[in-house]
Amino acid sequence: MRKLGLIGGMSWISTSTYYDRINRYVRARVRAPASAPLLLESLDFSLVYRVTEDEGWEEAARIVTASAQRLEQAGAGALVICANSMHKVYNEVAASVGIPIFHIAECVGEKMKADGVTTAALFGTRNVMTESFYRKRLVAHGVDLLPPDMDYVEQLDRIIYDELMLGKVTRDAQRKLKTMITVKEQAGAKAIVLACTELDMVVDIDANVLPIYDSLKIHAEKAAEWILGAG
């Protein structure tokens, strides 16, 4: 098996889910007690938390780039950034290392294209929902994304940063997400993209009116397949 590097800590809660899912996938494909060869660097999230200004993103790029370079030097043959929003600095980070970094939106887009999904709604943090760095990758795979509802953008950003990234799961958040999904279905969406690695904490993937594309699950499976020699 090949050794994968994980840039985590953004948040550590979702990073632990990456670790769990990658190992479970590998064990299911190989045999017990097999486990995935991983290098994990968990960053201090307070250094890159809720970045909004250009200078902040420059610093975030520097921090994530340094992590990628350390993991490459430590022997990782490929990398994943265990967060959706931090893929805003993907190009800078990818250019700084000589090993592949699996872009989370590319993985989601490939899966949706294979499933024939052409219209979807995107749920995530403010920058993921409103900026082009993430959306354009899905569009390039033939997925037409509904325009972001700014009221939902505000609600989701608050739920993600003030609750889920702190490990807090509430019934109110679960109800709000269920309502949002129903409204998007009525607006013409044929699928929902959970473009935040914590949103599966409040969305029942298998009990909704629309197919749910969980970015963390898809990303982790892509990483596990690479570990096992695919791709």
C-alpha positions as a printed NumPy array, in Angstrom:
array([[  0.   ,   0.   ,   0.   ],
       [  1.08 ,   3.562,  -0.699],
       [  1.535,   6.15 ,   2.06 ],
       [ -0.871,   9.112,   2.106],
       [ -0.464,  12.452,   3.864],
       [ -3.392,  14.188,   5.546],
       [ -3.401,  17.93 ,   6.216],
       [ -5.931,  18.077,   9.027],
       [ -7.122,  20.042,  12.006],
       [ -9.596,  22.127,   9.972],
       [-11.463,  21.018,  12.042],
       [ -9.981,  18.132,  14.021],
       [-13.506,  16.737,  14.322],
       [-13.83 ,  16.096,  10.589],
       [-10.159,  15.009,  10.398],
       [-10.934,  12.172,  12.795],
       [-13.724,  11.119,  10.422],
       [-11.265,  11.07 ,   7.502],
       [ -8.941,   8.813,   9.497],
       [-11.788,   6.488,  10.423],
       [-13.307,   6.245,   6.94 ],
       [-10.025,   5.735,   5.112],
       [ -9.049,   2.935,   7.468],
       [-12.455,   1.264,   7.298],
       [-12.368,   1.373,   3.484],
       [ -8.88 ,  -0.123,   3.371],
       [ -9.744,  -2.856,   5.85 ],
       [-12.862,  -3.776,   3.875],
       [-10.894,  -3.991,   0.622],
       [ -7.861,  -5.845,   1.996],
       [ -8.393,  -7.881,   5.149],
       [ -8.507,  -7.482,   8.902],
       [ -6.394,  -6.298,  10.628],
       [ -5.038,  -4.196,   7.719],
       [ -4.913,  -0.437,   8.202],
       [ -3.94 ,   2.483,   6.003],
       [ -0.359,   3.835,   6.036],
       [ -0.964,   7.505,   6.821],
       [  0.994,  10.586,   7.787],
       [ -1.196,  13.142,   9.58 ],
       [ -0.359,  16.727,  10.439],
       [ -3.112,  18.375,  12.432],
       [ -2.852,  22.158,  12.163],
       [ -3.897,  24.693,  14.769],
       [ -7.246,  25.729,  13.321],
       [ -7.214,  29.041,  15.177],
       [ -4.509,  30.216,  12.745],
       [ -6.738,  29.797,   9.678],
       [-10.231,  29.964,  11.214],
       [-12.95 ,  31.886,   9.341],
       [-10.557,  33.705,   7.015],
       [-12.142,  36.544,   5.05 ],
       [ -9.41 ,  39.016,   4.093],
       [ -6.835,  38.586,   1.312],
       [ -3.964,  38.835,   3.79 ],
       [ -5.547,  36.093,   5.841],
       [ -5.763,  33.816,   2.829],
       [ -2.125,  34.508,   2.018],
       [ -1.198,  33.392,   5.52 ],
       [ -3.469,  30.348,   5.229],
       [ -1.746,  29.41 ,   1.968],
       [  1.637,  29.716,   3.66 ],
       [  0.577,  27.525,   6.584],
       [ -1.012,  24.796,   4.452],
       [  1.876,  24.874,   1.964],
       [  4.425,  24.381,   4.74 ],
       [  2.404,  21.424,   6.018],
       [  2.262,  19.862,   2.543],
       [  6.018,  20.213,   2.142],
       [  6.702,  18.618,   5.535],
       [  4.458,  15.667,   4.704],
       [  6.151,  15.212,   1.331],
       [  9.568,  15.274,   2.982],
       [  8.321,  12.726,   5.532],
       [  7.495,  10.26 ,   2.752],
       [  3.896,  10.866,   1.684],
       [  3.261,   9.933,  -1.938],
       [  0.066,  11.977,  -2.235],
       [ -1.907,  14.411,  -0.092],
       [ -5.416,  15.389,   0.875],
       [ -6.442,  18.677,   2.471],
       [ -9.093,  17.625,   4.995],
       [-11.39 ,  20.628,   4.502],
       [-13.488,  22.107,   1.71 ],
       [-12.933,  25.814,   2.356],
       [ -9.125,  25.496,   2.432],
       [ -9.198,  24.359,  -1.19 ],
       [ -9.337,  28.081,  -1.968],
       [ -5.522,  27.911,  -1.642],
       [ -5.22 ,  24.587,  -3.483],
       [ -3.336,  25.969,  -6.494],
       [ -0.614,  27.56 ,  -4.372],
       [ -0.211,  24.429,  -2.256],
       [ -0.206,  22.029,  -5.214],
       [  2.472,  24.102,  -6.96 ],
       [  4.752,  23.841,  -3.925],
       [  5.098,  20.031,  -3.882],
       [  6.012,  17.325,  -6.337],
       [  3.28 ,  14.878,  -5.355],
       [ -0.436,  14.891,  -6.239],
       [ -3.052,  16.535,  -4.032],
       [ -6.565,  15.229,  -4.553],
       [ -8.914,  18.201,  -4.958],
       [-12.112,  17.541,  -3.034],
       [-14.382,  19.291,  -5.568],
       [-12.814,  17.325,  -8.432],
       [-13.583,  14.09 ,  -6.601],
       [-17.188,  15.163,  -6.027],
       [-17.565,  16.364,  -9.618],
       [-16.254,  13.091, -11.03 ],
       [-18.714,  11.121,  -8.904],
       [-21.667,  13.307,  -9.895],
       [-20.757,  13.112, -13.583],
       [-20.54 ,   9.325, -13.362],
       [-24.008,   9.291, -11.759],
       [-25.449,  11.587, -14.434],
       [-26.338,  14.43 , -12.058],
       [-26.783,  17.705, -13.949],
       [-28.499,  20.017, -11.435],
       [-27.617,  20.402,  -7.765],
       [-27.501,  22.74 ,  -4.795],
       [-24.281,  23.413,  -2.915],
       [-24.173,  23.642,   0.902],
       [-21.075,  24.771,   2.766],
       [-19.323,  27.747,   4.301],
       [-19.752,  31.224,   2.877],
       [-16.665,  31.122,   0.653],
       [-17.486,  27.672,  -0.739],
       [-21.074,  28.64 ,  -1.569],
       [-20.426,  32.068,  -3.056],
       [-16.936,  32.038,  -4.617],
       [-15.874,  30.426,  -7.878],
       [-12.899,  28.305,  -6.729],
       [-15.166,  25.411,  -5.728],
       [-18.247,  25.92 ,  -7.876],
       [-16.338,  26.075, -11.18 ],
       [-14.891,  22.603, -10.608],
       [-18.356,  21.071, -10.316],
       [-19.623,  23.058, -13.299],
       [-16.691,  21.725, -15.346],
       [-18.087,  18.234, -14.747],
       [-21.457,  19.216, -16.197],
       [-23.215,  20.049, -12.926],
       [-25.466,  23.11 , -13.077],
       [-25.533,  24.629,  -9.579],
       [-28.503,  26.589,  -8.286],
       [-27.572,  30.142,  -7.208],
       [-26.811,  30.482,  -3.501],
       [-29.624,  31.729,  -1.273],
       [-27.924,  34.38 ,   0.869],
       [-30.175,  33.677,   3.848],
       [-29.096,  30.04 ,   3.711],
       [-25.464,  31.127,   3.28 ],
       [-25.649,  33.055,   6.559],
       [-27.433,  30.254,   8.4  ],
       [-25.05 ,  27.55 ,   7.184],
       [-21.938,  29.596,   7.907],
       [-23.113,  30.132,  11.48 ],
       [-24.096,  26.494,  12.023],
       [-20.784,  25.247,  10.649],
       [-18.439,  27.616,  12.48 ],
       [-20.335,  28.216,  15.713],
       [-21.688,  24.7  ,  16.231],
       [-20.375,  21.822,  14.117],
       [-16.694,  22.743,  14.203],
       [-17.013,  22.799,  17.994],
       [-18.652,  19.373,  18.028],
       [-22.109,  20.746,  18.819],
       [-25.058,  19.029,  17.129],
       [-28.556,  20.438,  17.681],
       [-32.05 ,  19.439,  16.599],
       [-32.556,  22.986,  15.389],
       [-29.642,  22.627,  12.936],
       [-30.969,  19.26 ,  11.778],
       [-34.417,  20.742,  11.143],
       [-32.975,  23.723,   9.286],
       [-30.901,  21.526,   6.987],
       [-33.888,  19.298,   6.269],
       [-35.959,  22.364,   5.355],
       [-33.197,  23.748,   3.127],
       [-32.919,  20.462,   1.252],
       [-36.687,  20.314,   0.714],
       [-36.776,  23.902,  -0.567],
       [-33.902,  23.22 ,  -2.977],
       [-35.703,  20.138,  -4.269],
       [-38.761,  22.301,  -4.951],
       [-36.486,  24.788,  -6.751],
       [-35.321,  22.114,  -9.165],
       [-32.234,  20.588,  -7.566],
       [-31.721,  16.893,  -8.314],
       [-29.019,  16.434,  -5.678],
       [-27.366,  18.183,  -2.731],
       [-23.61 ,  18.586,  -2.326],
       [-22.455,  18.713,   1.291],
       [-19.367,  20.829,   0.624],
       [-18.402,  21.021,   4.281],
       [-16.727,  18.1  ,   6.022],
       [-18.843,  18.558,   9.16 ],
       [-22.314,  18.794,   7.606],
       [-22.929,  15.048,   7.714],
       [-23.246,  15.527,  11.483],
       [-26.669,  17.127,  10.95 ],
       [-27.788,  15.596,   7.643],
       [-29.042,  12.018,   7.404],
       [-27.454,  10.999,   4.114],
       [-29.876,   8.135,   3.515],
       [-33.146,   9.748,   4.637],
       [-33.686,  12.763,   2.413],
       [-35.842,  13.685,  -0.564],
       [-32.719,  14.077,  -2.753],
       [-29.461,  12.164,  -3.262],
       [-26.789,  13.587,  -0.95 ],
       [-23.18 ,  13.864,  -2.143],
       [-21.075,  13.939,   1.017],
       [-17.753,  15.524,   0.039],
       [-15.863,  13.987,   2.967],
       [-17.014,  10.454,   2.154],
       [-16.191,  10.821,  -1.546],
       [-12.799,  12.424,  -0.811],
       [-11.865,   9.768,   1.741],
       [-12.797,   6.954,  -0.641],
       [-10.659,   8.509,  -3.389],
       [ -7.753,   8.687,  -0.951],
       [ -8.234,   5.069,   0.11 ],
       [ -8.374,   3.887,  -3.489],
       [ -5.058,   5.623,  -4.151],
       [ -3.524,   3.96 ,  -1.1  ],
       [ -4.612,   0.607,  -2.513],
       [ -2.986,   1.34 ,  -5.857],
       [ -5.798,   2.814,  -7.945],
       [ -5.23 ,   6.116,  -9.717]])
